[in-house]
Amino acid sequence: MSNTKYIGQSVKRVEDKRFITGKGRYTDDIKLVGMTYAAFVRSPYAHAKVLSIESAEALEMPGVVAIFTGDDIKASGIGGVPTGWVINFRNGDTMKEPPHPLLIATSSTAKHIGDPVAVVIAETYAQAVDAAEAVVVDWEDLPAVTDAFKATQDGATLVHDSAPGNLAFDWELGNPISEVDAAIEASAHVTTLDFINQRMVPNAIEPRSYIGHYDEATDKYTLYTSTQNPHLIRLLMCAFVLGIPEHKVRVLGPDVGGGFGSKIFHYTEEALVTWASQKIKRPIKWTETRSEAFMLDAHGRDHVSKAEMGFDAEGNVTALRIKTYANLGAYLSTFGPVVPTFLHGTLLQGLYTTPKIHIELYGVFTHTVAVDAYRGAGRPEATYLLERLMDLAALEMGKDPVELRKRNFIPAFDGVEQPGYQTQVALQYDSGNYHGVLERAVEMLDYGNFRKEQKEAAQNGKLLGVGFSTYIEACGIAPSAVVGALGARAGLYESAQVRVQPTGKVSVFSGSHSHGQGHETTFAQIVADKFGIPMEDVDIVHGDSDAVAFGMGTYGSRSLAVGGSAIVKSIDKVLEKGAKIAAHKLECAADDLEFAEGKWTVKGTDQSISFGDVALTAYIPHVYPEGLEPGMDFSSFYDPANFTYPFGCHIAVVEVDKETGKVRLRRFIAVDDVGNVINPMIVDGQIHGGLAQGIGQALLEGAIYDENGQLTNGSYMDYAMPRADDLPMFEVDRQITPCPHNPLGVKGAGEAGCIGSTPAVVNAVIDALWSGGYQVKDIAMPLTGERVWRAMQNN
């Protein structure tokens, strides 16, 4: 491999050296002079009134530095944590946005288990925990509601008095409901599915950790935080919570051990340790326990839906009608309102030409922890709904699920010669070839032989099944003007600064934060390739609000499509200026130059000047173009023209044990189209991780609250995560349909595996049961052996 051709190469991740040698630096690794430690006093009830808080005795315990209660926060006039998105009611009424206080004050009510009422700060963490246990809170236990549908029924306990019916908003999208009703009514066949897309616990490998540090000498604050978006946290905390000028706050997101969306949320603890550090004039560290992570990290999914898909006699989809209750938890998280609406409803076209679509959705408060983005965020829920309907319809109508999809697919289009595809649910897809990924996946499966094997297995009393899932997602979010019109309280662009040093080395400052995605490698590949320099000459800086001008962080598979495009914009500016310097040095016009392999060359000659020589000239401008500024340092903001739309086809093959219901995943095939690929190894790794997560939802995972609002499986003894021996060797391939509107032609790969895999596995189990004569329409996820067995017995 040439030392300057990096795009498209599986370069090993440069950041992994420090991770696999234990040299990563996470927030909990940081030790500051005078550090203190925090522990919280939390509600043991899902819904309870705080009658009194007694902390005097705890304050006298060894090592205790300070105790702050909700009454202190209330007296300080500190605001609550805001949401980042507004979804108003269909009738125009404003979204209900009850306050989300940092600590619950006396006479107020805790609204989910773990809601904090006090924070104890001590010299050691153990001393803080001991003193927190000595704080006496008198509670009045109250009834709780945890189910989104039940919370909307008459007589349900209210989570917030200001939100009647426990509704934050109601919302609809698509064609007029009268047209959809008529199309459903006229359909030759209607497939109906009532189902739950269960609540998920994110389980990032690194628990949340924060350090608040107030420097009295400079009157400045530093927050170290395990976040996915340092600048966004600074903006929300300064402007909406603490009222501190932004220039007095530095937010650092060092190495972060995974997020999956759960670390987008601006958590109350971030603001609290920052505020309290000023009160005690010492740094304060808080790192959650794994139990707190289960209980308090923003959860994902949790939809209760009824979906109906109509077909004509030939199998063409005529209409789609959906009603969904989305559980938002007790408080609105940063992205909570947008996940079930514009990140879900807008994807209900799927890959199909469905002419009439309507979704009606209710955003519901319950006495559970807040729901926010969780890998895929709304798009897995949409894909699950569509793909379950499609496979079930094929079974009901006696049609082949592959042929049924092909019949209804949107024809291929490139978004350049052919226009983008305008859906019935607001979006315009950028480019796609949906038949291509399905046909490749079916080829890898050897579909014809599989069906023969399935029949033979059924004759021998075995249950084999195959499940298909074709998906599309919206990534790279998105044009700021569009998301602003849809309720976003921030722009969704990205920034990047490219600084060429005098020696030709390059520092890149990116607003996209890396917490496992491999940005330090992928971004460096782009820069090195474009400049024709070794990757070792490129340094990627991120996660520091003082070093990086601004950034919107990493989520929604946006880093490469948006952050990478911002880098390319700055690269182009460097090359444009470099050409002027090179032309001056070579005594020619800039238009007469071409740049390749790290040097500018006069076209048709062997006269050239290297990238390094031009960089040095920019900083030692003795022989230099008149009027041109010295230096080589450019910043750019990139605001996309549209979302990007990765898509793909996933196929699962399972065997179901007739006696126990246990599901064994025998094969999993994934053919994804994520646009152009910078590092195939990293993309494959992201696909693999997503597959494991999506399969985990299908077969193993799910948060369970009892009727009192207690999380009954909040530990690894009770919450099942997928392990290596639960998974087959993944068979992955890809198709490339470049994105037509960003300079890299990339679409995003971080969430794809998690979106297509879940319905593929469930469809495979249902197919296996039908092959044995069990005409089961649905089994609630996760598909444990017990649930599958019961479904067979009840059939």
PDB file of C-alpha atoms in Angstrom, residues 34 51 90 138 143 163 165 219 252-253 335 352 402 406 465 522 535 563 648 674 731 755:
ATOM      1  CA  GLY A  34      -7.964  18.331  46.532  1.00  0.00           C
ATOM      2  CA  LEU A  51     -41.975  14.963  53.552  1.00  0.00           C
ATOM      3  CA  ARG A  90     -51.631  18.248  16.925  1.00  0.00           C
ATOM      4  CA  ASP A 138     -39.359  10.754  55.258  1.00  0.00           C
ATOM      5  CA  PRO A 143     -49.158   4.900  43.314  1.00  0.00           C
ATOM      6  CA  ALA A 163     -49.560  17.061  31.988  1.00  0.00           C
ATOM      7  CA  GLY A 165     -53.558  12.279  30.683  1.00  0.00           C
ATOM      8  CA  ASP A 219     -13.330  32.096  38.248  1.00  0.00           C
ATOM      9  CA  LEU A 252     -13.748  17.886  28.464  1.00  0.00           C
ATOM     10  CA  GLY A 253     -14.858  14.504  27.199  1.00  0.00           C
ATOM     11  CA  PHE A 335     -33.643  13.835  22.367  1.00  0.00           C
ATOM     12  CA  TYR A 352     -41.623   0.212  -0.197  1.00  0.00           C
ATOM     13  CA  VAL A 402     -38.534 -12.277  -0.767  1.00  0.00           C
ATOM     14  CA  LYS A 406     -39.335  -7.246  -4.444  1.00  0.00           C
ATOM     15  CA  GLY A 465     -36.838 -20.848  10.110  1.00  0.00           C
ATOM     16  CA  THR A 522     -10.840   7.275   9.973  1.00  0.00           C
ATOM     17  CA  MET A 535      -1.078   9.053   8.631  1.00  0.00           C
ATOM     18  CA  GLY A 563     -17.969  15.805  10.785  1.00  0.00           C
ATOM     19  CA  GLY A 648     -29.519  -3.104   3.681  1.00  0.00           C
ATOM     20  CA  VAL A 674     -23.519   2.580   3.809  1.00  0.00           C
ATOM     21  CA  GLU A 731     -21.563 -13.302   7.187  1.00  0.00           C
ATOM     22  CA  ILE A 755     -31.683  -1.770  12.899  1.00  0.00           C
TER      23      ILE A 755
END
